[in-house]
Coordinates of N, CA and C in Angstrom, one line a residue:
X1 N 310.4 16.4 156.3 CA 310.1 15.8 155.1 C 310.8 16.6 154.0
X2 N 311.3 15.9 152.9 CA 311.9 16.6 151.8 C 311.2 16.4 150.5
X3 N 311.5 17.1 149.5 CA 311.0 16.8 148.2 C 312.1 15.9 147.5
X4 N 311.6 14.8 146.9 CA 312.5 13.9 146.2 C 313.0 14.6 144.9
X5 N 314.4 14.8 144.8 CA 314.9 15.5 143.6 C 314.7 14.7 142.3
X6 N 314.7 15.5 141.2 CA 314.4 15.0 139.9 C 315.5 13.8 139.6
X7 N 316.7 14.0 140.0 CA 317.7 12.9 139.8 C 317.2 11.6 140.3
X8 N 316.7 11.6 141.5 CA 316.3 10.4 142.1 C 315.0 9.8 141.4
X9 N 314.1 10.7 141.0 CA 312.9 10.2 140.3 C 313.4 9.6 139.0
X10 N 314.4 10.1 138.3 CA 314.9 9.6 137.1 C 315.5 8.2 137.3
X11 N 316.3 8.1 138.4 CA 317.0 6.9 138.7 C 316.0 5.8 139.1
X12 N 314.9 6.2 139.8 CA 313.9 5.3 140.2 C 313.2 4.7 139.0
X13 N 313.0 5.5 138.0 CA 312.3 5.0 136.8 C 313.3 4.0 136.0
X14 N 314.5 3.9 136.4 CA 315.5 3.0 135.8 C 316.0 2.0 136.8
X15 N 315.2 1.7 137.9 CA 315.6 0.8 138.9 C 315.3 -0.6 138.5
X16 N 316.1 -1.5 139.1 CA 315.8 -3.0 138.9 C 314.4 -3.2 139.5
X17 N 313.9 -4.4 139.2 CA 312.5 -4.7 139.5 C 312.1 -4.5 141.0
X18 N 313.0 -4.9 141.9 CA 312.6 -4.9 143.3 C 313.4 -3.9 144.1
X19 N 312.8 -3.5 145.3 CA 313.5 -2.7 146.2 C 313.7 -3.6 147.5
X20 N 314.6 -3.1 148.4 CA 314.7 -3.7 149.7 C 314.2 -2.7 150.7
X21 N 313.3 -3.2 151.5 CA 312.7 -2.4 152.6 C 313.2 -2.9 153.9
X22 N 313.9 -2.1 154.7 CA 314.4 -2.5 156.0 C 313.7 -1.8 157.1
X23 N 313.1 -2.6 158.1 CA 312.5 -2.1 159.2 C 313.2 -2.5 160.5
X24 N 312.8 -2.0 161.6 CA 313.5 -2.4 162.9 C 312.4 -2.7 163.9
X25 N 312.7 -3.8 164.6 CA 311.7 -4.2 165.7 C 311.8 -3.3 166.9
X26 N 310.9 -3.5 167.8 CA 310.9 -2.7 169.0 C 312.2 -3.0 169.8
X27 N 312.7 -4.2 169.7 CA 313.9 -4.6 170.4 C 315.2 -4.2 169.6
X28 N 315.0 -3.5 168.5 CA 316.2 -3.0 167.7 C 316.7 -4.0 166.7
X29 N 316.0 -5.1 166.4 CA 316.5 -6.1 165.5 C 316.0 -5.7 164.1
X30 N 316.9 -5.6 163.1 CA 316.6 -5.2 161.7 C 315.9 -6.4 161.0
X31 N 315.1 -6.1 160.0 CA 314.4 -7.0 159.2 C 314.3 -6.4 157.8
X32 N 314.8 -7.1 156.8 CA 314.8 -6.6 155.4 C 313.9 -7.6 154.5
X33 N 313.1 -6.9 153.6 CA 312.4 -7.7 152.7 C 312.6 -7.2 151.3
X34 N 312.4 -8.1 150.3 CA 312.6 -7.8 148.9 C 311.2 -7.6 148.4
X35 N 310.9 -6.4 147.9 CA 309.5 -6.0 147.5 C 309.5 -5.6 146.1
X36 N 308.6 -6.2 145.3 CA 308.5 -5.9 143.9 C 307.5 -4.9 143.5
X37 N 306.6 -4.6 144.5 CA 305.5 -3.7 144.2 C 305.7 -2.4 145.0
X38 N 306.4 -1.4 144.4 CA 306.7 -0.1 145.1 C 306.6 1.0 144.1
X39 N 306.3 2.2 144.5 CA 306.2 3.3 143.6 C 306.5 4.6 144.4
X40 N 306.9 5.7 143.7 CA 307.0 7.0 144.3 C 305.6 7.6 144.3
X41 N 305.3 8.4 145.3 CA 304.0 9.1 145.4 C 304.2 10.5 145.7
X42 N 303.5 11.4 145.0 CA 303.7 12.8 145.1 C 305.2 13.1 145.0
X43 N 305.7 14.1 145.7 CA 307.1 14.4 145.6 C 307.9 14.0 146.8
X44 N 307.3 13.3 147.7 CA 308.1 13.0 149.0 C 307.8 11.7 149.6
X45 N 307.2 10.7 148.9 CA 306.8 9.5 149.5 C 307.2 8.3 148.6
X46 N 307.5 7.2 149.3 CA 307.6 5.9 148.6 C 306.5 5.0 149.2
X47 N 305.8 4.3 148.3 CA 304.7 3.4 148.7 C 305.2 2.0 148.4
X48 N 304.9 1.1 149.4 CA 305.3 -0.3 149.2 C 304.0 -1.1 149.5
X49 N 303.5 -1.9 148.5 CA 302.3 -2.7 148.7 C 302.6 -3.8 149.7
X50 N 301.6 -4.0 150.6 CA 301.7 -5.2 151.5 C 301.0 -6.3 150.8
X51 N 301.8 -7.2 150.3 CA 301.2 -8.4 149.7 C 301.5 -9.6 150.6
X52 N 302.5 -9.5 151.4 CA 302.8 -10.7 152.3 C 303.5 -10.2 153.6
X53 N 303.3 -9.0 154.0 CA 304.0 -8.5 155.2 C 303.6 -9.3 156.5
X54 N 304.5 -9.6 157.3 CA 304.2 -10.2 158.6 C 305.1 -9.5 159.6
X55 N 306.4 -9.9 159.7 CA 307.3 -9.2 160.6 C 307.4 -7.7 160.2
X56 N 307.4 -7.4 158.9 CA 307.5 -6.0 158.5 C 306.4 -5.2 159.0
X57 N 305.2 -5.7 159.0 CA 304.0 -4.9 159.5 C 304.2 -4.7 161.0
X58 N 304.6 -5.8 161.7 CA 304.8 -5.6 163.2 C 305.9 -4.5 163.5
X59 N 306.9 -4.5 162.7 CA 308.0 -3.5 162.9 C 307.5 -2.1 162.5
X60 N 306.7 -2.0 161.5 CA 306.1 -0.7 161.1 C 305.3 -0.1 162.2
X61 N 304.5 -1.0 162.9 CA 303.6 -0.6 164.0 C 304.4 -0.2 165.2
X62 N 305.6 -0.8 165.4 CA 306.4 -0.6 166.6 C 307.5 0.5 166.5
X63 N 308.1 0.6 165.3 CA 309.2 1.5 165.1 C 308.9 2.2 163.8
X64 N 309.0 3.5 163.8 CA 308.5 4.3 162.6 C 309.6 4.6 161.7
X65 N 310.8 4.1 161.8 CA 312.0 4.4 160.9 C 312.3 3.3 160.0
X66 N 312.5 3.6 158.7 CA 312.8 2.6 157.7 C 313.8 3.1 156.7
X67 N 314.4 2.2 155.9 CA 315.2 2.5 154.8 C 314.7 1.7 153.6
X68 N 314.6 2.4 152.4 CA 314.3 1.8 151.2 C 315.6 1.9 150.3
X69 N 316.0 0.7 149.9 CA 317.2 0.6 149.0 C 316.8 0.2 147.6
X70 N 317.2 0.9 146.6 CA 317.0 0.5 145.3 C 318.2 0.6 144.5
X71 N 318.3 -0.3 143.5 CA 319.5 -0.3 142.6 C 319.1 -0.1 141.2
X72 N 319.8 0.7 140.5 CA 319.5 1.0 139.1 C 320.0 -0.2 138.2
X73 N 319.6 -0.2 137.0 CA 320.0 -1.2 136.0 C 321.5 -1.1 135.8
X74 N 322.1 0.1 136.0 CA 323.5 0.2 135.9 C 324.2 -0.1 137.2
X75 N 323.5 -0.6 138.2 CA 324.0 -1.0 139.5 C 324.4 0.1 140.4
X76 N 323.9 1.3 140.3 CA 324.1 2.4 141.2 C 323.0 2.2 142.3
X77 N 323.4 2.3 143.5 CA 322.4 2.2 144.6 C 322.1 3.5 145.3
X78 N 320.9 3.5 145.8 CA 320.3 4.7 146.5 C 319.6 4.2 147.8
X79 N 319.7 4.9 148.9 CA 319.0 4.7 150.1 C 318.1 5.9 150.4
X80 N 316.8 5.6 150.6 CA 315.8 6.6 150.9 C 315.4 6.3 152.4
X81 N 315.8 7.2 153.3 CA 315.5 6.9 154.7 C 314.4 7.9 155.2
X82 N 313.6 7.3 156.1 CA 312.5 8.2 156.6 C 311.6 7.5 157.6
X83 N 310.5 8.1 157.8 CA 309.5 7.6 158.7 C 308.4 6.8 157.9
X84 N 307.7 5.9 158.6 CA 306.8 5.1 157.9 C 305.5 5.0 158.7
X85 N 304.4 4.9 157.9 CA 303.1 4.5 158.5 C 302.4 3.5 157.6
X86 N 301.4 2.9 158.1 CA 300.7 1.9 157.3 C 299.2 2.3 157.1
X87 N 298.7 2.2 155.9 CA 297.4 2.6 155.6 C 296.6 1.5 154.8
X88 N 295.3 1.4 155.1 CA 294.4 0.5 154.4 C 293.3 1.2 153.8
X89 N 293.4 2.5 153.7 CA 292.4 3.4 153.0 C 293.1 4.7 152.7
X90 N 292.5 5.6 151.9 CA 293.0 6.9 151.6 C 293.7 7.0 150.3
X91 N 294.3 8.1 150.0 CA 294.9 8.4 148.7 C 296.1 7.4 148.4
X92 N 296.9 7.2 149.4 CA 298.1 6.3 149.1 C 297.6 4.9 148.8
X93 N 296.7 4.4 149.6 CA 296.1 3.1 149.4 C 295.5 2.9 148.1
X94 N 294.7 3.9 147.7 CA 294.0 3.9 146.4 C 295.0 3.9 145.3
X95 N 296.1 4.7 145.4 CA 297.1 4.7 144.4 C 297.8 3.4 144.3
X96 N 298.1 2.7 145.4 CA 298.7 1.4 145.3 C 297.8 0.4 144.6
X97 N 296.5 0.5 144.8 CA 295.6 -0.5 144.2 C 295.6 -0.3 142.6
X98 N 296.1 0.8 142.1 CA 296.1 1.1 140.7 C 297.3 0.4 140.1
X99 N 298.5 0.3 140.8 CA 299.7 -0.3 140.2 C 300.1 -1.6 140.8
X100 N 299.5 -2.0 141.9 CA 299.8 -3.3 142.4 C 299.3 -4.4 141.5
X101 N 300.1 -5.4 141.2 CA 299.7 -6.5 140.3 C 298.3 -7.1 140.7
X102 N 297.5 -7.3 139.8 CA 296.1 -7.8 140.0 C 296.1 -9.1 140.7
X103 N 297.1 -10.0 140.6 CA 297.1 -11.3 141.2 C 297.6 -11.2 142.6
X104 N 298.0 -10.1 143.1 CA 298.5 -9.9 144.5 C 297.4 -9.2 145.4
X105 N 297.4 -9.5 146.7 CA 296.3 -9.1 147.5 C 296.2 -7.6 147.8
X106 N 297.4 -6.9 148.0 CA 297.4 -5.5 148.3 C 296.6 -5.2 149.6
X107 N 296.9 -5.9 150.7 CA 296.2 -5.7 151.9 C 296.2 -4.3 152.5
X108 N 297.4 -3.6 152.2 CA 297.6 -2.3 152.7 C 298.8 -1.7 152.1
X109 N 299.3 -0.6 152.5 CA 300.4 0.1 151.9 C 301.3 0.7 153.0
X110 N 302.6 0.4 152.9 CA 303.6 1.1 153.8 C 303.9 2.5 153.1
X111 N 303.7 3.6 153.8 CA 303.9 4.9 153.3 C 305.2 5.5 153.9
X112 N 306.2 5.6 153.1 CA 307.5 6.1 153.6 C 307.6 7.6 153.3
X113 N 307.7 8.5 154.3 CA 307.9 9.9 154.1 C 309.5 10.1 154.1
X114 N 310.0 10.4 152.9 CA 311.5 10.4 152.8 C 312.0 11.7 153.5
X115 N 313.1 11.4 154.3 CA 313.7 12.5 155.0 C 315.2 12.7 154.6
X116 N 315.8 11.6 154.1 CA 317.2 11.7 153.7 C 317.4 10.7 152.5
X117 N 318.3 11.1 151.6 CA 318.7 10.3 150.5 C 320.2 10.2 150.4
X118 N 320.7 8.9 150.2 CA 322.1 8.7 150.1 C 322.4 7.8 148.8
X119 N 323.5 8.0 148.3 CA 324.1 7.1 147.3 C 325.5 6.7 147.9
X120 N 325.6 5.5 148.4 CA 326.8 5.1 149.1 C 326.9 6.0 150.3
X121 N 328.1 6.6 150.6 CA 328.3 7.5 151.7 C 327.9 8.9 151.4
X122 N 327.6 9.2 150.1 CA 327.3 10.5 149.7 C 325.8 10.9 150.0
X123 N 325.6 11.9 150.8 CA 324.3 12.4 151.1 C 323.8 13.3 150.0
X124 N 322.7 12.8 149.3 CA 322.1 13.6 148.2 C 321.2 14.7 148.8
X125 N 320.4 14.4 149.7 CA 319.6 15.4 150.4 C 319.5 15.0 151.9

């Protein structure tokens, strides 16, 4: 696990509304979703609210590797790669409940522990 650099935190605060979360099935089949409810947590995690996960949740339970892609308003892209777990209680879940839109269910939260960060082919960390 790494500490998310200040540059990435700054770029995250300037991101377009949604992120793309890519998971992989047990059979190795990728699945990507467009998620509008996501936040950085502490210095090393990305939280994604589960408002309608189905295949994504199955993949999280079977394969623990994910990529979070976000694009800034200036169209610069970043990939945050790491391991994922799913929580329905605890600090990360409680944090998600604070920023997840009130009209969305927030069944649980995907917790991504960031291990690598890229911008295009350039490895940031």
